[in-house]
């Protein structure tokens, strides 16, 4: 490469001053090495972009070919040791370029993830669905993913055989069209019409109602053998715990057995209500007394620093000393006065 003068044009169409570049043969070995490393890095970046785009541009190929031919002519002037070192650097740069290309490809294939706060409450994860191009979507199993709160589909009702002797029938009207949800969860054979007709027996209670009205504890309500429950999504907020529903007939039976009948349950309920009212009244009285105390203290503090106006009476002369004094009727202070 020989010395050459280069003119660069600005945005206005003018020319800058001439710049002289040194000859390649006059450069030091360190500068030549840095130039070769930069060339190999540029070549690796160009290869990476070509792999990502998936298309080979003819203009880039021709430019890179000319540059390689020009640089190969200059490389022949270097020693054998520098050539071996450059070949080693080029191989390592190509390996790094291929590894970075693989990393970018993996990042592109990275799947979408649901929001963190809703990750455990999704029914269908669309990021894991596979389109079969036949009208069906299948979800790929992921054993390493966190346990998600997936709603299990209810099983279909079995076929009804009205003539079979073992077919379950409604305990009220003896029909075979029973509600299989009540049969499966509460182990009670009842039809939908009888559920609406006898709502005082077969209506559903929430966990809060069972605790407040029938005086049951959390440990008793967790007994699946005695008190089975139906779990449904919380209507107030989807991320809260499921709503637990109990059959009123089973809750009443368990509560009457615990307290000794309906009358004993009513007495216990009234006793707890009276204690609750007493605690509430006691708390109110304590707050009222504290308020009065603080109010009285504030009033005393105000009176302490309030400006006092003396009300003096008639002057009284002491017969022994002959000094006349006046006394305040409110605070009792005495002052000497001179009578003219």
Short mmCIF file of C-alpha atoms in Angstrom, two decimals:
data_model
loop_
_atom_site.label_atom_id
_atom_site.label_comp_id
_atom_site.label_asym_id
_atom_site.label_seq_id
_atom_site.Cartn_x
_atom_site.Cartn_y
_atom_site.Cartn_z
CA UNK A 1 0.00 0.00 0.00
CA UNK A 2 1.45 3.38 -1.03
CA UNK A 3 0.99 6.90 0.31
CA UNK A 4 -2.16 8.50 -0.96
CA UNK A 5 -4.13 11.66 -0.45
CA UNK A 6 -7.82 11.45 0.40
CA UNK A 7 -10.41 14.19 0.12
CA UNK A 8 -13.60 13.98 2.17
CA UNK A 9 -16.68 16.01 1.35
CA UNK A 10 -18.89 17.63 3.97
CA UNK A 11 -22.68 18.03 3.94
CA UNK A 12 -22.48 21.35 2.09
CA UNK A 13 -20.58 19.90 -0.88
CA UNK A 14 -17.17 21.40 -0.02
CA UNK A 15 -13.89 19.64 0.59
CA UNK A 16 -11.68 19.39 3.67
CA UNK A 17 -7.92 19.57 3.71
CA UNK A 18 -5.88 16.69 2.33
CA UNK A 19 -4.98 13.91 4.78
CA UNK A 20 -1.81 11.86 4.31
CA UNK A 21 -1.82 8.23 5.46
CA UNK A 22 1.42 6.38 6.26
CA UNK A 23 2.52 3.43 4.20
CA UNK A 24 1.65 -0.05 5.46
CA UNK A 25 5.28 -1.19 5.14
CA UNK A 26 6.43 1.56 7.49
CA UNK A 27 4.07 0.48 10.32
CA UNK A 28 5.39 -1.30 13.39
CA UNK A 29 4.60 -4.99 14.02
CA UNK A 30 2.27 -4.09 16.92
CA UNK A 31 0.18 -1.79 14.71
CA UNK A 32 0.06 -4.44 11.98
CA UNK A 33 -1.11 -7.01 14.53
CA UNK A 34 -3.88 -4.68 15.79
CA UNK A 35 -5.00 -4.00 12.22
CA UNK A 36 -5.22 -7.74 11.51
CA UNK A 37 -7.21 -8.37 14.70
CA UNK A 38 -9.67 -5.62 13.80
CA UNK A 39 -10.01 -7.10 10.32
CA UNK A 40 -10.81 -10.54 11.72
CA UNK A 41 -13.35 -9.08 14.16
CA UNK A 42 -15.07 -7.21 11.34
CA UNK A 43 -15.12 -10.40 9.30
CA UNK A 44 -16.71 -12.34 12.20
CA UNK A 45 -19.37 -9.63 12.72
CA UNK A 46 -20.16 -9.70 9.02
CA UNK A 47 -20.51 -13.49 9.10
CA UNK A 48 -22.81 -13.30 12.13
CA UNK A 49 -25.09 -10.74 10.48
CA UNK A 50 -25.23 -12.86 7.34
CA UNK A 51 -26.32 -15.91 9.36
CA UNK A 52 -28.99 -13.94 11.24
CA UNK A 53 -30.53 -12.38 8.16
CA UNK A 54 -30.51 -15.69 6.29
CA UNK A 55 -29.59 -14.07 3.01
CA UNK A 56 -26.27 -13.57 1.25
CA UNK A 57 -25.84 -10.14 -0.20
CA UNK A 58 -23.74 -10.08 -3.34
CA UNK A 59 -22.45 -6.59 -2.66
CA UNK A 60 -21.08 -7.60 0.74
CA UNK A 61 -19.50 -10.74 -0.73
CA UNK A 62 -17.72 -8.80 -3.44
CA UNK A 63 -16.51 -6.16 -0.99
CA UNK A 64 -15.24 -8.74 1.49
CA UNK A 65 -13.49 -10.65 -1.36
CA UNK A 66 -11.66 -7.53 -2.54
CA UNK A 67 -10.68 -6.70 1.00
CA UNK A 68 -9.38 -10.23 1.58
CA UNK A 69 -7.31 -10.08 -1.63
CA UNK A 70 -5.83 -6.71 -0.66
CA UNK A 71 -5.01 -7.85 2.85
CA UNK A 72 -3.55 -11.18 1.64
CA UNK A 73 -1.03 -9.26 -0.48
CA UNK A 74 0.05 -7.28 2.56
CA UNK A 75 0.23 -10.38 4.79
CA UNK A 76 2.95 -11.90 2.62
CA UNK A 77 5.39 -9.23 3.87
CA UNK A 78 5.10 -10.36 7.51
CA UNK A 79 7.21 -13.06 9.14
CA UNK A 80 6.13 -16.71 9.57
CA UNK A 81 5.58 -16.32 13.28
CA UNK A 82 3.14 -13.41 12.88
CA UNK A 83 1.26 -15.40 10.20
CA UNK A 84 0.77 -18.37 12.52
CA UNK A 85 -0.43 -16.11 15.31
CA UNK A 86 -2.90 -14.42 12.97
CA UNK A 87 -4.28 -17.78 11.80
CA UNK A 88 -4.75 -18.82 15.43
CA UNK A 89 -6.58 -15.57 16.22
CA UNK A 90 -8.80 -15.96 13.15
CA UNK A 91 -9.84 -19.48 14.18
CA UNK A 92 -10.71 -18.35 17.71
CA UNK A 93 -12.66 -15.38 16.37
CA UNK A 94 -14.67 -17.66 14.07
CA UNK A 95 -15.44 -19.98 16.97
CA UNK A 96 -16.64 -17.04 19.06
CA UNK A 97 -18.75 -15.82 16.17
CA UNK A 98 -20.37 -19.24 15.74
CA UNK A 99 -21.04 -19.54 19.49
CA UNK A 100 -22.59 -16.05 19.62
CA UNK A 101 -24.73 -16.94 16.60
CA UNK A 102 -26.03 -20.04 18.37
CA UNK A 103 -26.77 -17.98 21.49
CA UNK A 104 -28.77 -15.45 19.48
CA UNK A 105 -30.69 -18.23 17.80
CA UNK A 106 -31.59 -19.71 21.18
CA UNK A 107 -32.71 -16.32 22.45
CA UNK A 108 -34.97 -15.92 19.43
CA UNK A 109 -36.55 -19.29 20.16
CA UNK A 110 -37.16 -18.34 23.80
CA UNK A 111 -40.86 -18.64 24.55
CA UNK A 112 -43.12 -16.02 26.01
CA UNK A 113 -43.92 -16.24 29.69
CA UNK A 114 -47.09 -15.18 31.54
CA UNK A 115 -47.04 -12.35 34.05
CA UNK A 116 -45.39 -13.27 37.34
CA UNK A 117 -48.39 -12.53 39.55
CA UNK A 118 -50.71 -14.62 37.32
CA UNK A 119 -48.23 -17.43 36.59
CA UNK A 120 -49.89 -19.85 39.03
CA UNK A 121 -53.47 -19.04 38.01
CA UNK A 122 -53.64 -19.62 34.27
CA UNK A 123 -55.89 -22.21 32.69
CA UNK A 124 -54.10 -22.36 29.33
CA UNK A 125 -50.50 -21.31 28.71
CA UNK A 126 -50.51 -20.13 25.10
CA UNK A 127 -46.71 -19.91 25.07
CA UNK A 128 -46.54 -23.71 25.35
CA UNK A 129 -49.22 -24.52 22.79
CA UNK A 130 -48.34 -26.40 19.61
CA UNK A 131 -50.38 -25.64 16.50
CA UNK A 132 -51.05 -28.93 14.68
CA UNK A 133 -52.49 -27.10 11.63
CA UNK A 134 -55.55 -29.31 11.96
CA UNK A 135 -57.75 -27.21 14.20
CA UNK A 136 -56.28 -28.47 17.49
CA UNK A 137 -53.85 -26.96 19.99
CA UNK A 138 -51.81 -29.21 22.25
CA UNK A 139 -49.87 -28.05 25.31
CA UNK A 140 -46.37 -29.43 25.70
CA UNK A 141 -45.72 -30.94 29.16
CA UNK A 142 -43.12 -29.13 31.24
CA UNK A 143 -41.98 -31.05 34.31
CA UNK A 144 -39.64 -28.31 35.54
CA UNK A 145 -42.26 -25.56 35.56
CA UNK A 146 -43.89 -24.48 38.80
CA UNK A 147 -47.14 -26.07 39.82
CA UNK A 148 -49.93 -24.05 38.28
CA UNK A 149 -53.42 -23.74 39.65
CA UNK A 150 -55.30 -25.49 36.84
CA UNK A 151 -59.03 -26.03 37.11
CA UNK A 152 -59.90 -29.67 36.67
CA UNK A 153 -62.75 -30.31 34.31
CA UNK A 154 -65.77 -31.97 35.89
CA UNK A 155 -66.40 -35.51 34.68
CA UNK A 156 -69.39 -36.12 32.50
CA UNK A 157 -72.54 -37.57 34.00
CA UNK A 158 -72.83 -41.35 33.55
CA UNK A 159 -75.64 -42.73 31.43
CA UNK A 160 -78.96 -43.25 33.22
CA UNK A 161 -80.64 -46.67 33.21
CA UNK A 162 -84.10 -46.25 34.81
CA UNK A 163 -84.71 -50.01 34.85
CA UNK A 164 -81.49 -51.05 36.59
CA UNK A 165 -82.05 -51.76 40.31
CA UNK A 166 -78.70 -50.21 41.36
CA UNK A 167 -79.34 -46.88 39.64
CA UNK A 168 -79.17 -44.06 42.26
CA UNK A 169 -82.48 -42.25 42.84
CA UNK A 170 -83.47 -39.02 44.51
CA UNK A 171 -84.09 -39.47 48.25
CA UNK A 172 -87.10 -37.13 48.12
CA UNK A 173 -88.97 -37.83 44.87
CA UNK A 174 -87.30 -41.13 43.81
CA UNK A 175 -86.40 -39.90 40.33
CA UNK A 176 -83.30 -41.10 38.51
CA UNK A 177 -82.34 -37.60 37.27
CA UNK A 178 -80.14 -36.77 40.24
CA UNK A 179 -77.50 -34.07 40.51
CA UNK A 180 -74.25 -36.00 40.07
CA UNK A 181 -72.21 -33.12 41.51
CA UNK A 182 -73.99 -33.56 44.86
CA UNK A 183 -73.70 -37.32 44.49
CA UNK A 184 -69.94 -37.18 43.78
CA UNK A 185 -68.93 -34.53 46.35
CA UNK A 186 -71.48 -34.67 49.19
CA UNK A 187 -72.51 -38.32 48.64
CA UNK A 188 -76.18 -37.30 48.61
CA UNK A 189 -78.69 -38.46 45.99
CA UNK A 190 -80.88 -35.47 45.21
CA UNK A 191 -82.32 -33.94 42.04
CA UNK A 192 -82.20 -30.29 41.04
CA UNK A 193 -85.92 -29.69 41.57
CA UNK A 194 -85.75 -31.03 45.14
CA UNK A 195 -82.68 -28.88 45.85
CA UNK A 196 -84.72 -25.78 44.99
CA UNK A 197 -87.83 -27.11 46.75
CA UNK A 198 -86.10 -28.05 50.02
CA UNK A 199 -83.60 -25.19 50.19
CA UNK A 200 -83.62 -25.27 54.02
CA UNK A 201 -81.88 -28.66 53.82
CA UNK A 202 -79.89 -28.76 50.58
CA UNK A 203 -78.67 -25.17 50.18
CA UNK A 204 -74.94 -24.46 50.28
CA UNK A 205 -73.17 -22.54 53.04
CA UNK A 206 -69.87 -20.74 52.87
CA UNK A 207 -67.09 -21.39 55.36
CA UNK A 208 -67.73 -18.07 57.11
CA UNK A 209 -71.44 -18.81 57.55
CA UNK A 210 -70.70 -22.25 58.95
CA UNK A 211 -68.27 -20.76 61.51
CA UNK A 212 -70.48 -17.85 62.60
CA UNK A 213 -73.97 -19.45 62.53
CA UNK A 214 -73.15 -23.01 63.59
CA UNK A 215 -70.10 -22.27 65.78
CA UNK A 216 -67.69 -24.64 64.05
CA UNK A 217 -63.91 -24.33 63.98
CA UNK A 218 -61.46 -24.48 61.07
CA UNK A 219 -60.16 -27.89 62.13
CA UNK A 220 -63.69 -29.32 62.10
CA UNK A 221 -64.45 -27.85 58.69
CA UNK A 222 -61.31 -29.46 57.25
CA UNK A 223 -62.60 -32.95 58.04
CA UNK A 224 -63.42 -34.34 54.59
CA UNK A 225 -65.09 -37.47 55.96
CA UNK A 226 -67.67 -35.63 58.06
CA UNK A 227 -67.96 -32.35 56.19
CA UNK A 228 -67.10 -32.62 52.47
CA UNK A 229 -67.01 -29.33 50.60
CA UNK A 230 -67.28 -28.01 47.06
CA UNK A 231 -64.45 -25.71 45.92
CA UNK A 232 -65.21 -22.86 43.54
CA UNK A 233 -63.20 -19.84 42.36
CA UNK A 234 -63.40 -16.87 44.67
CA UNK A 235 -65.98 -14.40 43.24
CA UNK A 236 -64.28 -11.38 44.84
CA UNK A 237 -60.80 -11.90 43.39
CA UNK A 238 -59.41 -14.68 41.23
CA UNK A 239 -56.02 -14.77 42.99
CA UNK A 240 -57.51 -15.41 46.43
CA UNK A 241 -58.14 -18.83 47.92
CA UNK A 242 -61.02 -20.90 46.60
CA UNK A 243 -64.47 -20.52 48.09
CA UNK A 244 -65.48 -23.60 50.15
CA UNK A 245 -69.18 -24.52 50.10
CA UNK A 246 -70.81 -26.96 52.55
CA UNK A 247 -74.19 -28.70 52.51
CA UNK A 248 -76.52 -27.18 55.10
CA UNK A 249 -77.98 -30.54 56.14
CA UNK A 250 -74.55 -32.00 56.93
CA UNK A 251 -73.41 -28.86 58.77
CA UNK A 252 -76.56 -28.81 60.92
CA UNK A 253 -76.23 -32.50 61.76
CA UNK A 254 -72.59 -32.07 62.81
CA UNK A 255 -73.32 -28.91 64.81
CA UNK A 256 -76.32 -30.44 66.67
CA UNK A 257 -74.19 -33.46 67.54
CA UNK A 258 -71.44 -31.19 68.86
CA UNK A 259 -73.60 -28.85 71.00
CA UNK A 260 -76.34 -31.30 71.94
CA UNK A 261 -79.27 -30.10 69.83
CA UNK A 262 -80.75 -26.96 68.32
CA UNK A 263 -81.71 -25.41 71.69
CA UNK A 264 -78.22 -25.85 73.12
CA UNK A 265 -76.78 -24.31 69.95
CA UNK A 266 -79.08 -21.29 70.30
CA UNK A 267 -78.09 -20.83 73.97
CA UNK A 268 -74.39 -20.98 73.11
CA UNK A 269 -74.94 -18.53 70.27
CA UNK A 270 -76.76 -16.07 72.58
CA UNK A 271 -74.08 -16.44 75.25
CA UNK A 272 -71.34 -15.59 72.76
CA UNK A 273 -73.32 -12.64 71.47
CA UNK A 274 -73.74 -11.29 75.03
CA UNK A 275 -70.02 -11.67 75.73
CA UNK A 276 -69.22 -9.96 72.48
CA UNK A 277 -71.52 -7.07 73.39
CA UNK A 278 -69.99 -6.77 76.87
CA UNK A 279 -66.50 -6.66 75.44
CA UNK A 280 -67.60 -4.01 72.98
CA UNK A 281 -69.23 -1.88 75.73
CA UNK A 282 -66.19 -2.24 77.96
CA UNK A 283 -63.91 -1.12 75.17
CA UNK A 284 -66.18 1.85 74.44
CA UNK A 285 -66.27 2.92 78.11
CA UNK A 286 -62.48 2.70 78.41
CA UNK A 287 -62.05 4.88 75.33
CA UNK A 288 -64.64 7.35 76.63
CA UNK A 289 -62.90 7.59 80.02
CA UNK A 290 -59.57 8.14 78.32
CA UNK A 291 -61.13 10.88 76.18
CA UNK A 292 -62.60 12.61 79.25
CA UNK A 293 -59.28 12.41 81.07
CA UNK A 294 -57.42 13.95 78.19
CA UNK A 295 -60.09 16.66 77.83
CA UNK A 296 -59.92 17.54 81.55
CA UNK A 297 -56.14 17.72 81.43
CA UNK A 298 -56.26 20.04 78.47
CA UNK A 299 -58.73 22.29 80.27
CA UNK A 300 -56.50 22.49 83.32
CA UNK A 301 -53.53 23.36 81.17
CA UNK A 302 -55.51 26.13 79.55
CA UNK A 303 -56.64 27.54 82.87
CA UNK A 304 -53.10 27.41 84.23
CA UNK A 305 -51.69 29.69 81.57
CA UNK A 306 -54.82 31.84 81.19
CA UNK A 307 -54.41 35.59 81.95
CA UNK A 308 -55.83 36.43 85.41
CA UNK A 309 -57.55 39.68 86.26
CA UNK A 310 -57.49 40.61 89.93
CA UNK A 311 -60.59 41.89 91.67
CA UNK A 312 -59.49 43.85 94.72
CA UNK A 313 -61.85 44.86 97.50
CA UNK A 314 -61.78 47.77 99.91
CA UNK A 315 -58.47 48.82 101.42
CA UNK A 316 -57.94 47.71 105.04
CA UNK A 317 -55.53 49.60 107.32
CA UNK A 318 -53.41 47.66 109.80
CA UNK A 319 -53.70 49.45 113.21
CA UNK A 320 -50.27 48.30 114.35
CA UNK A 321 -48.20 49.25 111.27
CA UNK A 322 -50.56 51.76 109.70
CA UNK A 323 -50.16 50.16 106.23
CA UNK A 324 -53.25 49.81 104.06
CA UNK A 325 -53.67 46.60 101.95
CA UNK A 326 -56.11 45.31 99.32
CA UNK A 327 -56.84 41.59 98.77
CA UNK A 328 -57.99 39.89 95.51
CA UNK A 329 -61.27 38.06 95.99
CA UNK A 330 -60.39 35.22 93.51
CA UNK A 331 -56.70 34.39 94.08
CA UNK A 332 -56.16 35.99 97.56
CA UNK A 333 -53.14 38.06 96.69
CA UNK A 334 -52.57 41.17 98.85
CA UNK A 335 -50.94 44.43 97.77
CA UNK A 336 -50.04 47.57 99.70
CA UNK A 337 -51.82 50.78 98.77
CA UNK A 338 -51.37 54.36 99.80
CA UNK A 339 -54.49 56.30 100.65
CA UNK A 340 -54.62 60.02 100.02
#
